[in-house]
């Protein structure tokens, strides 16, 4: 029975059954247990039967409803998708699948599933009437409507986040780690030591972040807006202060077996009196509805108009192609059920606005990975969210940046990685720590940079 429509009744337990028995329907009954603890217990009881019941659509539908009620929409979507592959005519599983997609931010395919169910002739008249008229009945359906702007269209649905962090950085101004610079003059190479004022400075800093996101239905698609402001102030190092502002607008619409999204965004970054940069980004992304194993994929192309206000000769246009896959385990329960890993590969070309730009055209290849999972804090029963990420990139200039720095075009390797752990402490509030490391090496020694940051802070989120 659908988690959206089921009446909550006492837990259904399997008695005197073993994994060697034929998959029994009594194991997964028609009703959901009461309470999250009972739901998780039922999920553990179902685990040994995964292989024996692998070809039972009702088994996967019931397991998906349990995962959805337990608060694990990604794993619920995987089980529900299996159920619908085995038996596409399960309206309850379709509605649960729609809710699971909606809770992951995939409002457009969620609404499409709901619309398909509403057009069926074999569903209960009351449910059909609710789906068609948008009358919300039941908490789970309210969640679906609020999360995905499904039915009815209630205008904008906003979520917001504020975060304040204090920490320490080993290189506040991203200064070069090079102690001296070799200049190639007509008379020969000359080594010039850099002043101490140009060396990395470590110190304390404070960060503030405010972000908001809005979603609403627009026609058959979904409109999304994102706004974010971030600032950093460093103790005793005015030149290390910086501000970041960004805005993003996107529209996603069903197209073929998937969703096409067009987006426009703008960014602004500045260090007062030192550096100022702005850009505008235009992108198209297509995300097919099919999956490869436990992974979904997307392909995107973007164009970025870059403006370096403090050095206009560096202006250019960056075109990028990105392939990405998001993967999660299909048969996990407990703390592993909310695990997700995102992999990506990008390649791009930066074409200068001024043909005399130092370095000329620039080529870049980047690979990245991000892993998230729920994890119980040691010596505690409290569960927080662990995030680990890593990025590696290589960039190559086509021409020499400056004859004074040598005869070889600049080639730069950069590695970034980080760990974060955020623990809920009360409703809407979390406390956490973020650690990030940056290492950049280049044939242009001025671009050799290292930095290690550690921040602890509080986060407030409202959905």
Short mmCIF file of C-alpha atoms in Angstrom, two decimals:
data_model
loop_
_atom_site.label_atom_id
_atom_site.label_comp_id
_atom_site.label_asym_id
_atom_site.label_seq_id
_atom_site.Cartn_x
_atom_site.Cartn_y
_atom_site.Cartn_z
CA UNK A 1 0.00 0.00 0.00
CA UNK A 2 1.23 3.49 -0.82
CA UNK A 3 2.91 5.48 1.93
CA UNK A 4 0.83 8.38 0.65
CA UNK A 5 -2.54 6.70 1.09
CA UNK A 6 -1.96 4.02 3.73
CA UNK A 7 -3.68 4.19 7.11
CA UNK A 8 -1.05 3.68 9.79
CA UNK A 9 -1.63 0.38 11.59
CA UNK A 10 0.50 -1.83 13.89
CA UNK A 11 3.68 -3.37 12.50
CA UNK A 12 3.47 -6.42 10.27
CA UNK A 13 6.05 -9.00 11.39
CA UNK A 14 7.15 -12.22 9.74
CA UNK A 15 7.05 -15.17 12.16
CA UNK A 16 8.87 -18.50 11.72
CA UNK A 17 10.12 -17.64 8.26
CA UNK A 18 13.67 -18.08 6.96
CA UNK A 19 15.43 -16.71 3.87
CA UNK A 20 15.31 -20.18 2.34
CA UNK A 21 11.50 -20.07 2.13
CA UNK A 22 9.74 -18.87 -1.00
CA UNK A 23 9.19 -15.10 -0.81
CA UNK A 24 6.03 -14.85 1.36
CA UNK A 25 3.59 -11.97 0.94
CA UNK A 26 2.98 -12.05 4.70
CA UNK A 27 6.52 -10.78 5.16
CA UNK A 28 5.73 -7.40 3.69
CA UNK A 29 1.95 -7.08 4.20
CA UNK A 30 -0.21 -4.24 2.94
CA UNK A 31 0.20 -1.76 5.80
CA UNK A 32 3.08 0.25 7.17
CA UNK A 33 4.34 -0.01 10.77
CA UNK A 34 3.72 2.84 13.18
CA UNK A 35 6.68 5.01 14.10
CA UNK A 36 10.16 5.35 12.60
CA UNK A 37 11.75 2.87 14.98
CA UNK A 38 9.25 0.20 13.95
CA UNK A 39 9.76 1.11 10.29
CA UNK A 40 13.53 0.70 10.57
CA UNK A 41 13.09 -2.60 12.38
CA UNK A 42 10.89 -3.80 9.53
CA UNK A 43 13.54 -2.72 7.00
CA UNK A 44 16.15 -4.78 8.81
CA UNK A 45 13.78 -7.78 8.77
CA UNK A 46 13.33 -7.40 5.01
CA UNK A 47 17.07 -7.28 4.20
CA UNK A 48 17.72 -11.09 4.23
CA UNK A 49 14.84 -11.54 1.76
CA UNK A 50 16.13 -9.14 -0.88
CA UNK A 51 17.38 -11.92 -3.18
CA UNK A 52 14.44 -14.28 -2.72
CA UNK A 53 11.95 -11.46 -3.37
CA UNK A 54 13.92 -9.66 -6.07
CA UNK A 55 11.31 -10.38 -8.76
CA UNK A 56 8.33 -9.35 -6.61
CA UNK A 57 7.07 -5.87 -7.51
CA UNK A 58 4.98 -5.70 -4.32
CA UNK A 59 8.09 -6.43 -2.21
CA UNK A 60 10.02 -3.53 -3.73
CA UNK A 61 6.95 -1.26 -3.53
CA UNK A 62 6.51 -2.03 0.18
CA UNK A 63 10.22 -1.62 0.91
CA UNK A 64 10.21 1.69 -0.98
CA UNK A 65 7.24 2.92 1.06
CA UNK A 66 9.11 2.01 4.26
CA UNK A 67 12.26 3.85 3.14
CA UNK A 68 10.18 6.88 2.18
CA UNK A 69 8.44 6.95 5.57
CA UNK A 70 11.81 6.53 7.30
CA UNK A 71 13.11 9.67 5.59
CA UNK A 72 15.42 8.11 2.96
CA UNK A 73 13.92 9.30 -0.37
CA UNK A 74 16.91 8.40 -2.56
CA UNK A 75 16.91 4.73 -1.58
CA UNK A 76 13.11 4.73 -1.66
CA UNK A 77 13.24 5.93 -5.28
CA UNK A 78 15.54 3.04 -6.23
CA UNK A 79 13.22 0.39 -4.70
CA UNK A 80 10.09 2.02 -6.13
CA UNK A 81 11.65 2.26 -9.58
CA UNK A 82 12.38 -1.49 -9.42
CA UNK A 83 8.76 -2.13 -8.45
CA UNK A 84 7.50 -0.13 -11.42
CA UNK A 85 9.90 -1.85 -13.81
CA UNK A 86 8.44 -5.19 -12.70
CA UNK A 87 4.84 -3.94 -12.68
CA UNK A 88 4.19 -0.48 -14.14
CA UNK A 89 0.52 -0.72 -13.12
CA UNK A 90 1.01 0.03 -9.41
CA UNK A 91 -0.57 3.44 -8.81
CA UNK A 92 0.44 3.45 -5.13
CA UNK A 93 4.08 2.86 -6.07
CA UNK A 94 3.82 5.58 -8.70
CA UNK A 95 2.67 8.11 -6.10
CA UNK A 96 5.39 7.06 -3.66
CA UNK A 97 7.96 7.30 -6.45
CA UNK A 98 6.67 10.80 -7.23
CA UNK A 99 7.09 11.84 -3.61
CA UNK A 100 10.60 10.33 -3.44
CA UNK A 101 11.61 12.27 -6.55
CA UNK A 102 10.03 15.45 -5.20
CA UNK A 103 11.97 15.22 -1.95
CA UNK A 104 15.18 15.05 -3.98
CA UNK A 105 14.27 18.23 -5.83
CA UNK A 106 13.06 16.52 -9.03
CA UNK A 107 9.70 18.25 -9.09
CA UNK A 108 9.05 18.01 -12.83
CA UNK A 109 9.16 14.18 -13.18
CA UNK A 110 7.28 13.93 -9.86
CA UNK A 111 4.40 16.00 -11.23
CA UNK A 112 4.41 13.96 -14.44
CA UNK A 113 3.94 10.74 -12.43
CA UNK A 114 1.12 12.28 -10.41
CA UNK A 115 -0.57 13.41 -13.61
CA UNK A 116 -0.33 9.89 -15.07
CA UNK A 117 -1.99 8.43 -11.97
CA UNK A 118 -4.73 11.07 -12.11
CA UNK A 119 -5.56 9.99 -15.67
CA UNK A 120 -6.02 6.32 -14.74
CA UNK A 121 -9.53 4.91 -14.78
CA UNK A 122 -8.95 2.26 -12.08
CA UNK A 123 -8.06 4.44 -9.08
CA UNK A 124 -10.50 5.37 -6.34
CA UNK A 125 -12.82 8.24 -7.34
CA UNK A 126 -11.95 10.25 -4.23
CA UNK A 127 -8.23 10.00 -4.91
CA UNK A 128 -8.76 10.83 -8.57
CA UNK A 129 -10.79 13.88 -7.56
CA UNK A 130 -8.06 14.99 -5.13
CA UNK A 131 -5.34 14.60 -7.74
CA UNK A 132 -7.28 16.51 -10.34
CA UNK A 133 -8.49 19.35 -8.11
CA UNK A 134 -5.42 19.69 -5.92
CA UNK A 135 -7.17 19.15 -2.59
CA UNK A 136 -4.50 18.12 -0.09
CA UNK A 137 -5.49 15.20 2.17
CA UNK A 138 -2.83 13.66 4.42
CA UNK A 139 0.55 14.81 5.71
CA UNK A 140 2.61 12.91 3.14
CA UNK A 141 0.71 14.46 0.27
CA UNK A 142 1.15 17.86 1.85
CA UNK A 143 4.88 17.17 1.91
CA UNK A 144 4.77 16.26 -1.78
CA UNK A 145 2.85 19.38 -2.69
CA UNK A 146 5.06 21.63 -0.61
CA UNK A 147 8.34 20.06 -1.73
CA UNK A 148 7.66 19.73 -5.43
CA UNK A 149 4.94 22.36 -5.96
CA UNK A 150 3.06 19.42 -7.40
CA UNK A 151 -0.70 19.84 -6.98
CA UNK A 152 -2.11 22.35 -6.53
CA UNK A 153 0.18 25.15 -7.72
CA UNK A 154 0.71 27.11 -4.49
CA UNK A 155 3.09 29.66 -5.96
CA UNK A 156 6.62 29.94 -4.63
CA UNK A 157 8.07 27.47 -2.15
CA UNK A 158 11.12 28.96 -0.42
CA UNK A 159 13.92 27.50 1.66
CA UNK A 160 16.66 29.50 3.37
CA UNK A 161 19.98 28.99 5.11
CA UNK A 162 22.17 31.14 7.33
CA UNK A 163 25.60 30.04 8.53
CA UNK A 164 28.23 31.67 10.71
CA UNK A 165 31.70 30.13 11.14
CA UNK A 166 34.95 30.97 12.89
CA UNK A 167 38.25 29.39 11.95
CA UNK A 168 41.87 29.53 10.90
CA UNK A 169 43.60 29.63 7.51
CA UNK A 170 47.26 29.03 6.75
CA UNK A 171 47.22 31.39 3.73
CA UNK A 172 44.57 34.07 4.13
CA UNK A 173 45.29 35.98 0.92
CA UNK A 174 46.17 32.97 -1.32
CA UNK A 175 49.73 34.28 -1.62
CA UNK A 176 52.41 32.39 -3.51
CA UNK A 177 54.63 29.94 -1.61
CA UNK A 178 57.56 30.86 -3.84
CA UNK A 179 60.38 32.57 -1.96
CA UNK A 180 62.10 33.98 -5.04
CA UNK A 181 61.37 34.58 -8.70
CA UNK A 182 63.70 33.92 -11.63
CA UNK A 183 63.54 36.57 -14.36
CA UNK A 184 65.00 35.78 -17.80
CA UNK A 185 66.68 38.98 -18.97
CA UNK A 186 68.78 39.60 -22.09
CA UNK A 187 71.88 39.39 -19.91
CA UNK A 188 70.78 36.07 -18.44
CA UNK A 189 68.57 34.74 -15.64
CA UNK A 190 68.35 36.77 -12.46
CA UNK A 191 66.89 35.49 -9.19
CA UNK A 192 64.80 38.07 -7.36
CA UNK A 193 63.76 37.34 -3.73
CA UNK A 194 60.16 38.19 -2.85
CA UNK A 195 59.45 40.58 0.01
CA UNK A 196 58.11 39.15 3.24
CA UNK A 197 54.91 41.15 2.68
CA UNK A 198 54.18 38.95 -0.36
CA UNK A 199 54.49 35.69 1.59
CA UNK A 200 51.55 33.67 2.97
CA UNK A 201 50.01 34.96 6.20
CA UNK A 202 48.18 32.64 8.59
CA UNK A 203 45.46 33.83 10.91
CA UNK A 204 41.91 33.70 12.20
CA UNK A 205 38.86 34.61 10.14
CA UNK A 206 35.06 34.77 10.33
CA UNK A 207 32.70 33.71 7.56
CA UNK A 208 29.03 34.58 7.08
CA UNK A 209 26.74 32.93 4.53
CA UNK A 210 23.12 33.70 3.64
CA UNK A 211 21.36 31.73 0.90
CA UNK A 212 17.80 31.21 -0.30
CA UNK A 213 16.16 29.02 -2.93
CA UNK A 214 12.72 29.29 -4.48
CA UNK A 215 10.76 26.73 -6.50
CA UNK A 216 7.46 26.99 -8.30
CA UNK A 217 5.51 25.28 -11.04
CA UNK A 218 5.43 27.11 -14.36
CA UNK A 219 3.47 25.43 -17.11
CA UNK A 220 4.59 21.81 -17.36
CA UNK A 221 7.98 22.69 -15.99
CA UNK A 222 9.63 24.07 -12.88
CA UNK A 223 11.24 27.44 -12.23
CA UNK A 224 14.05 27.67 -9.69
CA UNK A 225 15.81 30.72 -8.22
CA UNK A 226 18.94 30.71 -6.05
CA UNK A 227 20.61 33.65 -4.30
CA UNK A 228 23.67 33.56 -2.03
CA UNK A 229 25.87 36.10 -0.26
CA UNK A 230 29.10 35.23 1.55
CA UNK A 231 31.69 37.34 3.26
CA UNK A 232 34.96 36.69 5.07
CA UNK A 233 36.82 38.98 7.44
CA UNK A 234 40.32 38.15 8.58
CA UNK A 235 41.79 39.35 11.83
CA UNK A 236 44.52 41.93 11.23
CA UNK A 237 44.65 41.26 7.46
CA UNK A 238 42.39 43.68 5.59
CA UNK A 239 43.69 42.57 2.20
CA UNK A 240 42.41 39.05 2.90
CA UNK A 241 38.79 40.16 3.33
CA UNK A 242 36.49 39.15 0.49
CA UNK A 243 32.85 39.09 -0.61
CA UNK A 244 31.01 36.72 -2.91
CA UNK A 245 27.55 37.19 -4.42
CA UNK A 246 25.81 34.88 -6.84
CA UNK A 247 22.40 34.47 -8.40
CA UNK A 248 20.93 31.67 -10.47
CA UNK A 249 17.69 31.17 -12.40
CA UNK A 250 16.76 27.92 -14.13
CA UNK A 251 13.77 26.41 -15.87
CA UNK A 252 13.39 22.63 -16.21
CA UNK A 253 10.93 21.03 -18.62
CA UNK A 254 10.21 17.40 -19.58
CA UNK A 255 11.72 16.48 -22.93
CA UNK A 256 11.72 12.94 -24.29
CA UNK A 257 12.87 10.40 -21.69
CA UNK A 258 14.19 13.02 -19.32
CA UNK A 259 14.32 16.69 -18.33
CA UNK A 260 16.00 19.63 -20.12
CA UNK A 261 17.11 22.58 -17.98
CA UNK A 262 18.17 26.01 -19.17
CA UNK A 263 19.86 28.34 -16.71
CA UNK A 264 21.37 31.81 -16.34
CA UNK A 265 23.60 32.86 -13.48
CA UNK A 266 25.88 35.68 -12.37
CA UNK A 267 28.77 35.80 -9.91
CA UNK A 268 30.75 38.59 -8.31
CA UNK A 269 33.90 38.14 -6.20
CA UNK A 270 36.09 40.86 -4.77
CA UNK A 271 38.93 41.57 -2.36
CA UNK A 272 38.59 45.30 -1.59
CA UNK A 273 41.42 47.27 -3.12
CA UNK A 274 43.10 44.15 -4.58
CA UNK A 275 40.94 42.06 -6.90
CA UNK A 276 37.52 42.23 -8.54
CA UNK A 277 35.85 39.66 -10.82
CA UNK A 278 32.38 39.23 -12.36
CA UNK A 279 30.86 36.76 -14.79
CA UNK A 280 27.63 35.66 -16.42
CA UNK A 281 26.88 31.98 -17.10
CA UNK A 282 24.47 30.44 -19.60
CA UNK A 283 23.95 26.68 -19.54
CA UNK A 284 21.87 23.80 -20.87
CA UNK A 285 21.64 20.48 -19.03
CA UNK A 286 19.86 17.26 -19.92
CA UNK A 287 19.14 14.56 -17.35
CA UNK A 288 17.74 11.29 -18.75
CA UNK A 289 15.17 9.47 -16.62
CA UNK A 290 16.88 6.09 -17.03
CA UNK A 291 19.53 4.82 -14.60
CA UNK A 292 22.65 2.69 -14.99
CA UNK A 293 22.62 0.37 -12.02
CA UNK A 294 22.28 2.67 -9.04
CA UNK A 295 23.45 5.79 -10.90
CA UNK A 296 21.70 8.61 -12.72
CA UNK A 297 23.59 10.81 -15.14
CA UNK A 298 23.46 14.20 -16.86
CA UNK A 299 25.29 16.16 -19.53
CA UNK A 300 25.62 19.94 -19.58
CA UNK A 301 27.16 22.66 -21.73
CA UNK A 302 27.83 26.15 -20.40
CA UNK A 303 29.26 29.44 -21.59
CA UNK A 304 30.76 31.94 -19.14
CA UNK A 305 31.52 35.56 -19.98
CA UNK A 306 34.39 36.50 -17.64
CA UNK A 307 35.32 40.06 -16.60
CA UNK A 308 38.39 40.82 -14.51
CA UNK A 309 37.66 44.38 -13.41
CA UNK A 310 41.08 44.75 -11.78
CA UNK A 311 42.88 43.42 -14.91
CA UNK A 312 40.69 43.80 -18.05
CA UNK A 313 43.36 42.29 -20.31
CA UNK A 314 42.47 38.86 -18.79
CA UNK A 315 38.80 38.99 -19.88
CA UNK A 316 37.54 36.05 -21.90
CA UNK A 317 34.79 33.54 -22.64
CA UNK A 318 34.93 30.06 -21.11
CA UNK A 319 33.02 27.18 -22.74
CA UNK A 320 32.67 23.95 -20.79
CA UNK A 321 31.21 20.46 -21.27
CA UNK A 322 30.34 18.53 -18.12
CA UNK A 323 29.40 14.87 -17.60
CA UNK A 324 28.09 13.92 -14.17
CA UNK A 325 26.71 10.85 -12.39
CA UNK A 326 25.08 10.53 -8.98
CA UNK A 327 25.19 7.07 -7.40
CA UNK A 328 23.67 5.52 -4.30
CA UNK A 329 23.43 1.95 -2.95
CA UNK A 330 20.21 0.13 -3.75
CA UNK A 331 20.08 -2.40 -0.94
CA UNK A 332 21.24 -0.46 2.12
CA UNK A 333 19.31 0.41 5.23
CA UNK A 334 20.14 2.20 8.46
CA UNK A 335 22.78 4.90 8.32
CA UNK A 336 23.99 3.77 4.88
CA UNK A 337 20.57 4.37 3.29
CA UNK A 338 21.22 8.09 2.76
CA UNK A 339 24.60 7.59 1.09
CA UNK A 340 25.26 9.38 -2.21
CA UNK A 341 28.35 9.81 -4.35
CA UNK A 342 28.59 12.31 -7.21
CA UNK A 343 31.25 11.97 -9.89
CA UNK A 344 31.99 14.53 -12.57
CA UNK A 345 34.31 15.27 -15.46
CA UNK A 346 34.58 18.60 -17.26
CA UNK A 347 36.61 19.94 -20.14
CA UNK A 348 36.69 23.51 -21.35
CA UNK A 349 38.41 26.26 -23.33
CA UNK A 350 38.92 29.87 -22.26
CA UNK A 351 39.08 32.20 -25.29
CA UNK A 352 40.45 35.72 -24.62
CA UNK A 353 38.52 38.87 -25.49
CA UNK A 354 41.86 40.52 -26.30
CA UNK A 355 44.04 38.54 -28.71
CA UNK A 356 47.10 39.82 -26.87
CA UNK A 357 46.04 38.38 -23.54
CA UNK A 358 49.02 36.83 -21.70
CA UNK A 359 48.97 33.06 -22.24
CA UNK A 360 46.40 33.22 -25.07
CA UNK A 361 43.79 30.45 -25.12
CA UNK A 362 43.58 28.30 -22.00
CA UNK A 363 42.45 24.66 -21.85
CA UNK A 364 41.23 23.00 -18.68
CA UNK A 365 40.25 19.47 -17.62
CA UNK A 366 38.74 18.77 -14.22
CA UNK A 367 37.61 15.65 -12.35
CA UNK A 368 35.74 15.75 -9.06
CA UNK A 369 33.92 13.53 -6.58
CA UNK A 370 31.62 14.27 -3.65
CA UNK A 371 30.44 11.71 -1.09
CA UNK A 372 27.72 12.26 1.51
CA UNK A 373 26.32 9.96 4.15
CA UNK A 374 24.64 9.97 7.53
CA UNK A 375 27.05 8.97 10.31
CA UNK A 376 26.59 8.53 14.04
CA UNK A 377 28.98 10.62 16.09
CA UNK A 378 31.41 8.41 18.09
CA UNK A 379 30.42 7.95 21.76
CA UNK A 380 26.99 9.32 20.94
CA UNK A 381 23.70 8.11 19.48
CA UNK A 382 23.24 11.33 17.56
CA UNK A 383 23.43 11.17 13.78
CA UNK A 384 24.88 13.92 11.61
CA UNK A 385 25.79 14.42 7.96
CA UNK A 386 29.33 13.68 6.74
CA UNK A 387 30.54 15.20 3.47
CA UNK A 388 33.86 14.44 1.75
CA UNK A 389 34.94 15.92 -1.57
CA UNK A 390 37.94 16.06 -3.88
CA UNK A 391 38.72 17.96 -7.08
CA UNK A 392 41.70 17.74 -9.44
CA UNK A 393 42.25 20.03 -12.40
CA UNK A 394 44.89 20.73 -15.03
CA UNK A 395 45.05 23.94 -17.05
CA UNK A 396 47.35 24.70 -19.98
CA UNK A 397 48.08 28.00 -21.76
CA UNK A 398 48.67 27.94 -25.51
CA UNK A 399 51.25 30.75 -25.44
CA UNK A 400 53.98 31.98 -23.14
CA UNK A 401 52.59 34.20 -20.38
CA UNK A 402 55.66 36.45 -20.37
CA UNK A 403 59.15 36.08 -21.78
CA UNK A 404 60.50 37.31 -18.43
CA UNK A 405 59.16 34.14 -16.76
CA UNK A 406 60.57 31.63 -19.25
CA UNK A 407 59.90 30.18 -22.67
CA UNK A 408 57.33 27.51 -21.73
CA UNK A 409 53.55 28.12 -21.62
CA UNK A 410 52.08 27.94 -18.13
CA UNK A 411 50.79 24.55 -17.00
CA UNK A 412 49.06 24.35 -13.62
CA UNK A 413 47.92 21.39 -11.52
CA UNK A 414 45.48 22.01 -8.66
CA UNK A 415 44.10 19.70 -5.97
CA UNK A 416 41.32 20.62 -3.55
CA UNK A 417 39.77 18.39 -0.92
CA UNK A 418 37.68 18.70 2.16
CA UNK A 419 35.72 17.08 4.98
CA UNK A 420 32.65 18.40 6.76
CA UNK A 421 30.45 17.08 9.53
CA UNK A 422 27.23 18.80 10.62
CA UNK A 423 25.14 17.58 13.54
CA UNK A 424 21.53 18.67 14.23
CA UNK A 425 21.28 20.18 17.72
CA UNK A 426 17.65 21.32 17.70
CA UNK A 427 14.90 22.08 15.20
CA UNK A 428 16.36 23.90 12.17
CA UNK A 429 19.77 24.30 13.89
CA UNK A 430 23.01 22.39 13.25
CA UNK A 431 26.58 22.69 14.46
CA UNK A 432 29.52 21.54 12.41
CA UNK A 433 33.10 21.69 11.27
CA UNK A 434 34.62 22.04 7.78
CA UNK A 435 38.25 21.33 6.88
CA UNK A 436 39.61 22.14 3.41
CA UNK A 437 43.03 21.77 1.78
CA UNK A 438 44.29 23.44 -1.41
CA UNK A 439 47.53 22.66 -3.25
CA UNK A 440 48.45 24.27 -6.57
CA UNK A 441 51.68 23.75 -8.51
CA UNK A 442 52.61 25.48 -11.75
CA UNK A 443 55.45 26.06 -14.19
CA UNK A 444 54.80 29.72 -13.35
CA UNK A 445 56.17 29.64 -9.81
CA UNK A 446 54.06 32.66 -8.79
CA UNK A 447 51.04 30.33 -9.00
CA UNK A 448 52.38 27.84 -6.45
CA UNK A 449 49.81 28.11 -3.66
CA UNK A 450 48.92 26.10 -0.56
CA UNK A 451 46.22 26.66 2.04
CA UNK A 452 44.64 24.72 4.91
CA UNK A 453 41.41 26.00 6.45
CA UNK A 454 39.46 24.82 9.48
CA UNK A 455 36.12 26.38 10.45
CA UNK A 456 33.53 25.56 13.10
CA UNK A 457 30.11 27.11 13.05
CA UNK A 458 26.34 27.16 13.42
CA UNK A 459 23.82 26.70 10.63
CA UNK A 460 20.12 27.58 10.54
CA UNK A 461 17.99 26.10 7.76
CA UNK A 462 14.31 26.66 7.07
CA UNK A 463 12.40 24.63 4.47
#
